[in-house]
Coordinates of C-alpha atoms in Angstrom, one line a residue:
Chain A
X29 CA -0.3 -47.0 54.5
X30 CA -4.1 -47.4 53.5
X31 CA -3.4 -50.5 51.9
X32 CA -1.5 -51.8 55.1
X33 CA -4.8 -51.0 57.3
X34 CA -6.7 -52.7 54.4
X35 CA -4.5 -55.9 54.8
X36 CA -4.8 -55.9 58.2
X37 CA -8.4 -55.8 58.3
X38 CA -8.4 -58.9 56.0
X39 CA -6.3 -60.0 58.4
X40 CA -8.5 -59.5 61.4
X41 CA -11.7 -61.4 59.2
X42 CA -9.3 -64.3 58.2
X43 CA -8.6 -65.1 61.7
X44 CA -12.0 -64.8 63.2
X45 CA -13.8 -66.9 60.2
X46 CA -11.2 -69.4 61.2
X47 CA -11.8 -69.9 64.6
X48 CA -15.7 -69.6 64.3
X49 CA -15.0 -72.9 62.0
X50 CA -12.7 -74.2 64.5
X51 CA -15.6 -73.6 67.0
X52 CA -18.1 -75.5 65.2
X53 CA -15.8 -78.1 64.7
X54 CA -14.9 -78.1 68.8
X55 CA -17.6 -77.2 70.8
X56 CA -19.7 -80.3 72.2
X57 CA -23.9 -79.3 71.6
X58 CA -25.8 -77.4 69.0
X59 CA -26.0 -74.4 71.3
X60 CA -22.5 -73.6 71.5
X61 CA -21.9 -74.4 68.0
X62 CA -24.3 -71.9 67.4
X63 CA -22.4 -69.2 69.8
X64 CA -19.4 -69.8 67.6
X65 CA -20.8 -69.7 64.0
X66 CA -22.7 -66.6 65.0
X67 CA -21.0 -64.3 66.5
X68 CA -17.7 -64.8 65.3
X69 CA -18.4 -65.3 61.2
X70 CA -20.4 -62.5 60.8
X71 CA -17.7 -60.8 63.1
X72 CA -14.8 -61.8 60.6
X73 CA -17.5 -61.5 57.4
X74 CA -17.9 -57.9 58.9
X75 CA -14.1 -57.5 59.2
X76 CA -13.7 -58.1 55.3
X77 CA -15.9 -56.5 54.1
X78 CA -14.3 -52.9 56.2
X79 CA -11.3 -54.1 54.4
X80 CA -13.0 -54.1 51.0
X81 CA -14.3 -50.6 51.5
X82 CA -10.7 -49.1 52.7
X83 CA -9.3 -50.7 49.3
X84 CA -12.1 -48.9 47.4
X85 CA -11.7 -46.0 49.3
X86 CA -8.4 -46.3 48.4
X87 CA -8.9 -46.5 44.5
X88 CA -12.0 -44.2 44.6
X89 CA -8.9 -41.2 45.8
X90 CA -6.6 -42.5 43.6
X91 CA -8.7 -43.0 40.6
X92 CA -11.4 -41.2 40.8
X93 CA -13.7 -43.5 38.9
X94 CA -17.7 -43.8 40.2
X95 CA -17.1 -47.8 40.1
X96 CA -15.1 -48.3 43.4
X97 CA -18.2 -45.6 45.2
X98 CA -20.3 -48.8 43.8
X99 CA -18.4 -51.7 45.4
X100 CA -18.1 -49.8 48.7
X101 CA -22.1 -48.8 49.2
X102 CA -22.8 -52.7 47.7
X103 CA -20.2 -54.2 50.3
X104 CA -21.8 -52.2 52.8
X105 CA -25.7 -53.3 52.1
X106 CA -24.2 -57.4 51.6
X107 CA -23.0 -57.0 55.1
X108 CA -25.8 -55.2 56.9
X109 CA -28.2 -57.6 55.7
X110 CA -25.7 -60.5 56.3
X111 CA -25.8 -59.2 60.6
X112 CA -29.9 -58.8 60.3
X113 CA -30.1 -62.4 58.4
X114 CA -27.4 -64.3 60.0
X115 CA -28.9 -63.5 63.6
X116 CA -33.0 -64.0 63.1
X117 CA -31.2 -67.6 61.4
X118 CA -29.3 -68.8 64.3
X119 CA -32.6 -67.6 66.5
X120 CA -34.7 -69.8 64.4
X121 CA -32.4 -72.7 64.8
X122 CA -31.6 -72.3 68.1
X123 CA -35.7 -72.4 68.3
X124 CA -36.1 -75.0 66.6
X125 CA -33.5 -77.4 67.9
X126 CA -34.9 -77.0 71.3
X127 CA -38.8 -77.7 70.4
X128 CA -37.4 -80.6 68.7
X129 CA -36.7 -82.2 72.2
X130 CA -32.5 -81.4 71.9
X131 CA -31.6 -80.0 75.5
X132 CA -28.7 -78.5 75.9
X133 CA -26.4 -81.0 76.6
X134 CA -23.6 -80.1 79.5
X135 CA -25.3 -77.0 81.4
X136 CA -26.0 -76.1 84.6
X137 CA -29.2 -74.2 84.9
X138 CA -31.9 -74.5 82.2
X139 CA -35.0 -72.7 82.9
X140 CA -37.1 -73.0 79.6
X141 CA -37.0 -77.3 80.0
X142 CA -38.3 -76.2 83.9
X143 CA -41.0 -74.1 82.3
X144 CA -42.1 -76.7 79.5
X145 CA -41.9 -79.6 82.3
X146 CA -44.3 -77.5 84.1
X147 CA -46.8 -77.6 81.6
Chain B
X22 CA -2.8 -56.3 46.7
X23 CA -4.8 -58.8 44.3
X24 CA -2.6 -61.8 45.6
X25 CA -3.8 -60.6 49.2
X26 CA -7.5 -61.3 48.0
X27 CA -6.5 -64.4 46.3
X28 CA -5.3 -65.7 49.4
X29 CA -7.7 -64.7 51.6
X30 CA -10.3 -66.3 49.6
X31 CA -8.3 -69.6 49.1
X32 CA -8.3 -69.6 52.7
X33 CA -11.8 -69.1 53.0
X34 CA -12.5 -72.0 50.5
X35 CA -10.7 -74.0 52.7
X36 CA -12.7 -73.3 56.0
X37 CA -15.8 -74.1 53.8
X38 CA -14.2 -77.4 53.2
X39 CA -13.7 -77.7 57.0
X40 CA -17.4 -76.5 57.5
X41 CA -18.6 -79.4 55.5
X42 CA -16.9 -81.5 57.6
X43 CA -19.4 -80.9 60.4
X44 CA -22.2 -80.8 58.2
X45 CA -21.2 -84.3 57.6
X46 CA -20.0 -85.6 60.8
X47 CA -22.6 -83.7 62.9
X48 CA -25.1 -86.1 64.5
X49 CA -28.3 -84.7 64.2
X50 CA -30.1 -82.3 62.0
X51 CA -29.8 -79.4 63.6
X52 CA -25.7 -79.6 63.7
X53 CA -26.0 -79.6 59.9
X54 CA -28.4 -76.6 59.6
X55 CA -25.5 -74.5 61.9
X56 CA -23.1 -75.9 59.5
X57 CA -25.2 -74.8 56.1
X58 CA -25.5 -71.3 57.7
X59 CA -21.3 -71.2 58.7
X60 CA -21.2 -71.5 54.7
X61 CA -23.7 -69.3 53.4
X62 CA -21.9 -66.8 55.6
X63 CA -18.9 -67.8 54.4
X64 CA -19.9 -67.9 50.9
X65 CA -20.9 -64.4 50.6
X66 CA -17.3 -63.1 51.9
X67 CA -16.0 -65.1 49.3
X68 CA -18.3 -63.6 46.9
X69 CA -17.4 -60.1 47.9
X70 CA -13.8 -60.7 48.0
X71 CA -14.0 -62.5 44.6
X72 CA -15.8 -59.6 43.1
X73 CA -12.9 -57.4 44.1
X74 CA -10.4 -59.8 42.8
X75 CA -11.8 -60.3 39.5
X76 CA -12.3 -56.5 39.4
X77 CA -16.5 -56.8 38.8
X78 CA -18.1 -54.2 40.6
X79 CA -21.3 -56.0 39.5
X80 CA -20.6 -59.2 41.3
X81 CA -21.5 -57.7 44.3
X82 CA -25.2 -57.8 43.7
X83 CA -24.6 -61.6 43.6
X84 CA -23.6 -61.7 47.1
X85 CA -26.6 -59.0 48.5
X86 CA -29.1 -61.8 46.6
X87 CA -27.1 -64.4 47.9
X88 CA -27.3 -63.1 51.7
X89 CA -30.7 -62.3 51.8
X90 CA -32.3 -65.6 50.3
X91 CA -29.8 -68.2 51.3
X92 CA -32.1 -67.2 55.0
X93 CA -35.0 -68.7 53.7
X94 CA -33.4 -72.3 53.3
X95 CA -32.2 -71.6 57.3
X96 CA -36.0 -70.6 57.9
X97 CA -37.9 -73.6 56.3
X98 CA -35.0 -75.8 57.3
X99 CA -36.1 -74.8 61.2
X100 CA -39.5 -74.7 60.4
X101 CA -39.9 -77.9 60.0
X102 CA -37.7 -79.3 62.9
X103 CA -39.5 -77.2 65.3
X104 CA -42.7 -78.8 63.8
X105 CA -44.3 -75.5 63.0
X106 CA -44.9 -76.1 59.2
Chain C
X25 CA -3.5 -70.5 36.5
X26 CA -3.9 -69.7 40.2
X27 CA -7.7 -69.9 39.9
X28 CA -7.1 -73.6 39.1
X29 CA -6.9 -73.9 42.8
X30 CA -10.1 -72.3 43.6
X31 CA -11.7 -74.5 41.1
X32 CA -10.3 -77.5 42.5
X33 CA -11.5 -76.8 46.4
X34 CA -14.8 -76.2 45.2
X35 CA -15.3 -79.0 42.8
X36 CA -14.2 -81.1 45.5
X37 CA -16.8 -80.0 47.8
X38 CA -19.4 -80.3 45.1
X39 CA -18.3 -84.1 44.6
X40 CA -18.4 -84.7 48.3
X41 CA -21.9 -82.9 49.1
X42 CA -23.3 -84.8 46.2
X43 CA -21.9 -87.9 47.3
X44 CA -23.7 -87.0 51.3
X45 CA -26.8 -86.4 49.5
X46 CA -26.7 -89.8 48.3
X47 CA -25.6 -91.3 51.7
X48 CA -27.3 -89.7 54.3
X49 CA -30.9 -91.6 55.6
X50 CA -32.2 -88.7 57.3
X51 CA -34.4 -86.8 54.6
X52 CA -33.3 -83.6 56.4
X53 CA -29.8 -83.9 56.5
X54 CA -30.5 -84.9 52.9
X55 CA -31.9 -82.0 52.0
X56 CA -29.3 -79.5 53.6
X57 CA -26.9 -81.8 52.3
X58 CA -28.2 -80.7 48.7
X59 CA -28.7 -77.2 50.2
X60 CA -24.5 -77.3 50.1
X61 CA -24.2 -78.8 46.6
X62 CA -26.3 -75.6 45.4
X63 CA -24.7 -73.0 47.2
X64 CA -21.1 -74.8 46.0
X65 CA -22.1 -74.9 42.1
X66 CA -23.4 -71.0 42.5
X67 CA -20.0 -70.2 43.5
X68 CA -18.5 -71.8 40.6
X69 CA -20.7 -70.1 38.1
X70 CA -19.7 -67.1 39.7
X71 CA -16.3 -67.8 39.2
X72 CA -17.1 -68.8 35.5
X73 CA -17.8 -65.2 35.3
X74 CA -21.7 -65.8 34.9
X75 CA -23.2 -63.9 37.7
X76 CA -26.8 -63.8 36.2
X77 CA -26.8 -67.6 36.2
X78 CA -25.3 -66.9 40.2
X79 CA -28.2 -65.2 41.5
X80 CA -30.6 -67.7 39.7
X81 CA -29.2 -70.9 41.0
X82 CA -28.5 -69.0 44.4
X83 CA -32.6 -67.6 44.3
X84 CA -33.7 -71.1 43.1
X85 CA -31.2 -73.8 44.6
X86 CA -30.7 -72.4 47.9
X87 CA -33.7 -70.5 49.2
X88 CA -36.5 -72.3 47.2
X89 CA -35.8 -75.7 46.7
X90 CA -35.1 -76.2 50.5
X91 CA -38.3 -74.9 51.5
X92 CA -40.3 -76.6 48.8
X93 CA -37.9 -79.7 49.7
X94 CA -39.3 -79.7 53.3
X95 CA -43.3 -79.4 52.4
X96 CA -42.5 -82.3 50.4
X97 CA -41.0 -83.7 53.1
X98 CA -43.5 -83.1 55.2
X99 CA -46.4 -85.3 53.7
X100 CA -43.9 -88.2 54.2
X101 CA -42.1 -90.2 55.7
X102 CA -39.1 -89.0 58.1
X103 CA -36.4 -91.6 56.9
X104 CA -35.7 -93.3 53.9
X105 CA -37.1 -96.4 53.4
X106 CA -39.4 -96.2 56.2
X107 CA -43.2 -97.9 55.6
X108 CA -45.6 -95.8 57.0
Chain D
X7 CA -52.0 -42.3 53.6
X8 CA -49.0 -41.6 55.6
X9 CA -48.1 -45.1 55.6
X10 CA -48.2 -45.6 52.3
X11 CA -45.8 -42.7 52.0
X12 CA -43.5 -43.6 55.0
X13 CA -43.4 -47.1 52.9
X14 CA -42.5 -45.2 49.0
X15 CA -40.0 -43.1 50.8
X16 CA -37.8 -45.8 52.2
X17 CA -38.5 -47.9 49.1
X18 CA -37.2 -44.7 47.6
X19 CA -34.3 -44.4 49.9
X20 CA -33.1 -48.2 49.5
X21 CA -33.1 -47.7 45.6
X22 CA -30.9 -44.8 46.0
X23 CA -28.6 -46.2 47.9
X24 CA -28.4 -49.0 45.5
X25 CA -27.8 -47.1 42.8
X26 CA -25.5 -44.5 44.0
X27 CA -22.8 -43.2 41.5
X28 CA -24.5 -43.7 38.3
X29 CA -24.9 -40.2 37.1
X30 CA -24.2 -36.3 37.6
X31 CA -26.9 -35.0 39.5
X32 CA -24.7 -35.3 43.0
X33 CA -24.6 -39.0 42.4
X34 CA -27.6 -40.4 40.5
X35 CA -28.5 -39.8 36.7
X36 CA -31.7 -38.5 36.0
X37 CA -33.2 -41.8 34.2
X38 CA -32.3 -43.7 38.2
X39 CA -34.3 -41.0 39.3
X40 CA -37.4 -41.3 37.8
X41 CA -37.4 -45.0 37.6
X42 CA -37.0 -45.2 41.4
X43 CA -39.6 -42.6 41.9
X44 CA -42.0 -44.7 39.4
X45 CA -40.8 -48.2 41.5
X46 CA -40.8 -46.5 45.0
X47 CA -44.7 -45.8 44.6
X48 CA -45.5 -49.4 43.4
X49 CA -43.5 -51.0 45.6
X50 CA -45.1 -49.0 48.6
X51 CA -49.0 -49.9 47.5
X52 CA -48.0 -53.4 47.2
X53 CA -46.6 -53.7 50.6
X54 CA -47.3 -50.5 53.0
X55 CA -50.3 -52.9 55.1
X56 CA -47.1 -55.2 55.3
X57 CA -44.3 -52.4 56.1
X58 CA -46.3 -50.4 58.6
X59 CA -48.6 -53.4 60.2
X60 CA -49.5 -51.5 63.5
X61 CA -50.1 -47.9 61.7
X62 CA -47.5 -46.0 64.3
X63 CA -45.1 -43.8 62.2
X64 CA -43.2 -43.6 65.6
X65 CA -39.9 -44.8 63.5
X66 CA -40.1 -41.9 61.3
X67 CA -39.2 -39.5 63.7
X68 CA -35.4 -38.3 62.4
X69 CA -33.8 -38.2 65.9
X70 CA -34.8 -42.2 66.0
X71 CA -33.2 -42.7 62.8
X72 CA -30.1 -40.7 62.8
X73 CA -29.5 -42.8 66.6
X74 CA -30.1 -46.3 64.9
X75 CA -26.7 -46.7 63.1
X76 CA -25.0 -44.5 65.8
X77 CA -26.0 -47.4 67.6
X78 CA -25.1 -49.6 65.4
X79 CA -21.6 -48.5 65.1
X80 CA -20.6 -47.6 68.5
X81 CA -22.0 -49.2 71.7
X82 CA -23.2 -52.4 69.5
X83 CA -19.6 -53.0 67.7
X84 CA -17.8 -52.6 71.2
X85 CA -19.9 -55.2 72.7
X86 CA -19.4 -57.5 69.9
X87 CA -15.8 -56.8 69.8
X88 CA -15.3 -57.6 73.4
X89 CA -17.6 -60.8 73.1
X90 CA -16.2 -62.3 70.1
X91 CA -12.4 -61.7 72.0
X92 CA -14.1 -63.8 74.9
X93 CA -15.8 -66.5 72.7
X94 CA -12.2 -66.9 70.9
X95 CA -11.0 -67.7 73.7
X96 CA -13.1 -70.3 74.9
X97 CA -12.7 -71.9 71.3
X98 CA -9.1 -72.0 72.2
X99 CA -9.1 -73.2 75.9
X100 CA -12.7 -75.0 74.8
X101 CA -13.6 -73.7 79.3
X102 CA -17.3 -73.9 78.8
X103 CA -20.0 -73.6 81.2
X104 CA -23.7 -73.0 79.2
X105 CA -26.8 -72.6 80.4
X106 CA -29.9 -70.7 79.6
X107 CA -31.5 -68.4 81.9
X108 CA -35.0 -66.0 81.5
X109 CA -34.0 -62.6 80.9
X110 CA -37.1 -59.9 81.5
X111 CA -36.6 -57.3 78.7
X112 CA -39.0 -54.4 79.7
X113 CA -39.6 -53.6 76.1
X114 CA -43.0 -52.4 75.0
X115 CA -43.2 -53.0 71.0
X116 CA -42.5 -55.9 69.0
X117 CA -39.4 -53.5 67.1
X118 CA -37.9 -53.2 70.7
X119 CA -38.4 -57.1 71.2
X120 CA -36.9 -58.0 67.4
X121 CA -33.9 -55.3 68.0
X122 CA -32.8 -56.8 71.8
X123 CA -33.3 -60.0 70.5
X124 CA -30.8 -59.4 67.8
X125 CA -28.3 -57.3 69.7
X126 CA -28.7 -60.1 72.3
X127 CA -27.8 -63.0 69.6
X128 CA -24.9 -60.6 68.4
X129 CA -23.2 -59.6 71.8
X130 CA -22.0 -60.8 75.3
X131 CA -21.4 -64.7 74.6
X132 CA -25.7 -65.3 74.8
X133 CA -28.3 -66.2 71.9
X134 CA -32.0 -66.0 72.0
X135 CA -33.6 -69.5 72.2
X136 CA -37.7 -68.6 72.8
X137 CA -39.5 -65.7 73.7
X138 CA -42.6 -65.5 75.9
X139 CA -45.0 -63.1 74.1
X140 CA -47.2 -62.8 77.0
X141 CA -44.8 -61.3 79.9
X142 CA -42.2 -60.1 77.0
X143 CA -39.4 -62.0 78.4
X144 CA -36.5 -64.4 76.4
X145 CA -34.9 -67.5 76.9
X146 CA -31.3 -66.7 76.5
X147 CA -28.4 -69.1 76.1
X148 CA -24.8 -68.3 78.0
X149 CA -22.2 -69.7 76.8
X150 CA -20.7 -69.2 80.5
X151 CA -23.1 -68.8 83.2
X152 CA -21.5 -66.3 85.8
X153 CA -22.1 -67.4 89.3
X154 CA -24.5 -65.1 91.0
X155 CA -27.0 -65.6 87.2
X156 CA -27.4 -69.1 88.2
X157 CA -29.4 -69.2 91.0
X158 CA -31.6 -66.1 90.0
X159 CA -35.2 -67.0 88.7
X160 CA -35.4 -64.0 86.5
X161 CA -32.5 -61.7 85.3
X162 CA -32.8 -58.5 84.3
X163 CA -31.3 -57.9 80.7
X164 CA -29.1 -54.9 81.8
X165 CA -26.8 -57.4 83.5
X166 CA -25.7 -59.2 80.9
X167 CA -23.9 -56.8 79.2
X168 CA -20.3 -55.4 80.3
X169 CA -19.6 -52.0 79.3
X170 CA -22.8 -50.4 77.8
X171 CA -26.4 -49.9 79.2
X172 CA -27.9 -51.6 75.7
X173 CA -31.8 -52.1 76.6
X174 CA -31.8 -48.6 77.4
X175 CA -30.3 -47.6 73.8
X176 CA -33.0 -49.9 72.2
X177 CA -35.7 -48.2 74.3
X178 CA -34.5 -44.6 73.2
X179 CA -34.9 -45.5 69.7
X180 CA -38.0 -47.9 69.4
X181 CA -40.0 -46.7 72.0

């Protein structure tokens, strides 16, 4: 039963990692590519690692052994700082791209290229 | 369960594979930053994954390390594109 | 025997990245190019079962280098082969 | 004083939870213990003018705290649940319509700023491109501008999000 939700969870990380790569692979400018990687591999990364701490939950009952308490805290910190790191990256980037002259390519309303015209 | 993980992180080394392919198809610099930061990402499910698989609680420190430095690259990397170093 | 698989995708990837990093004219795309070949040969220590040697070429290769790659790059040229 | 000792105590508190399940004493052994306590207090002179730049121990306040990852887990997760469903489907169909638009936060703080900006990257199909430090407002990428966004000069950052009224969570628990 636990290990089924534990699968499925892996499941649910698989599929999202996937399709963030199929996005980056898909999408046509840097800011969409971004949208994809993003959101939807730290989604997945998140997804795996919940799996990982059902499976030592899992063992921690069964067992009873102060390792699998280990893995499930350590999984947890990985991940947290994987969401804080992952999302101050893609702003940098996204920052950067667009100081370096790259506009977003099909769009329909840009206001920051307005503003910096301006100037 | 251990052939679960196996597979799952066969399957992620395979999307890295795919990953690289934009990083070396992408035609400018910042399409290659987005893909190095797809793979760190990446990478440190792998790492978690693998740690279970191998049945090394310690790996796990490897992939903490891993996630909170592989940022700096992505920082610099930016840094300079944006002209700010 | 089933980790041979693992050990082929990711000494694939190393052979390719390297193989970018001697391609590629952009010194940037150089660099993250090289970024990749680190990240790839951390994960095969790792699977060596040598995670001390892991974190070091994950701390050196991929956080340091790059940003010590791009001051460097920044007192030169853009491009390969450029004259300035 | 206090921010050195705001700083050792979630030095302190990160240690622990590293080391959790080492020993007897509910989960630590006593050796952890006293090595954290030694490494909390260095840690926190080295780095407390860093830690605590403006000298406001506002986040210490245990209401704040004990809302943060109730945040994190509920309204936040929802919104990137239901985002990441929508982005997956644009991968698929690959129906894209971007565009970035200026979004007036309201925030106060630079912790409000750094926390919308993030939950902003992380939710409803938009990312944080620039920020305007002056007026405290962001440039923030759609990845499908709705209709009535696109002709506004300045939206307000409630109405990007679907279910949840996020700026106001950030602005219970920074500000």
């Amino acid at each position: 039963m636990i290990q089924t939700a534990a699968m499925i969870c892996l499941g649910i990380g698989i599929l999202f990692n996937t399709l963030g790569v199929i996005g980056i692979l898909r999408f046509p400018d840097v800011y969409t590519r971004l949208h994809a990687e993003t959101k939807m591999t730290t989604f997945g990364t998140i997804f795996l690692a919940l799996g990982v701490i059902i499976y030592a939950g899992w063992m921690l009952s069964g067992t009873n052994d102060s390792q699998y308490l280990t893995l499930a805290i350590h999984t947890a910190i990985a991940v947290i700082a994987l969401a804080f790191t992952n999302a101050t990256g893609s702003h940098a980037i996204a920052r950067a791209a667009h100081r370096s002259g790259q506009l977003p390519d099909p769009s329909v309303v840009d206001r920051l290229a307005e503003v910096k015209s301006r100037d | 369960m251990n052939d679960i993980f196996f597979i799952a992180i066969a399957v992620l080394g395979l999307l890295i594979l795919f990953a690289a392919l934009r990083l070396a198809i992408g035609p400018t610099a910042p399409d290659r930053v987005v893909a190095l930061d797809t793979i760190n990402t990446l990478v440190v499910g792998g790492m978690i994954l693998l740690a279970v698989y191998l049945g090394q609680t310690i790996f796990v420190d490897v992939a903490i390390v891993y996630a909170l430095l592989s940022f700096l690259g992505t920082i610099a990397i930016s840094k300079y594109i944006g002209g700010e170093l | 025997m089933i980790e041979i698989i693992l050990h082929a995708f990711i000494l694939t990837g190393m052979i390719v990245s390297a193989i970018l990093v001697f391609k590629f004219k952009d010194l940037i795309s150089a660099a993250v190019a090289f970024g990749l070949f680190s990240f790839l040969l951390a994960i095969e220590f790792y699977l060596l079962q040598a995670p001390d040697v892991a974190i070091a070429e994950a701390a050196i290769g991929a956080g340091l280098t790059t940003a010590a790659f791009m001051i460097a790059i920044r007192g030169t040229t853009k491009t390969e082969g450029d004259e300035a | 004083m206090i921010r050195l000792l705001a700083t050792a105590i979630a030095a302190f508190v990160a240690y622990l939870f590293l080391t959790a399940g080492s020993g007897t004493i509910i989960l630590w052994s006593e050796s952890e213990l006293i090595i954290g306590c030694i490494l909390a207090i260095i840690v926190g002179i080295a780095s407390y003018r860093i830690f605590c730049r403006t000298g406001s121990v506002r986040m210490a306040n245990p209401i704040r705290l004990i809302l943060l990852p109730v945040y994190a887990i509920i309204p936040l997760f929802i919104e990137m649940a239901r985002a990441n469903i929508d982005v997956a489907i644009r991968v698929i169909t690959g129906n894209v319509k971007p565009g970035i638009v200026r979004v007036n936060t309201g925030m106060k703080t630079d912790l409000g700023m750094l926390l919308l900006a993030n939950s902003i990257t992380l939710t409803p199909g938009t990312l944080s491109v620039e920020i305007d430090d002056a007026t405290k407002q962001l440039y923030v990428h759609l990845i499908n501008v709705p209709d009535e966004l696109r002709d506004k000069k300045v939206v307000e950052a409630r109405e990007l999000f679907s279910f949840f009224n996020i700026p106001g969570w950030i602005r219970r628990i920074a500000e």
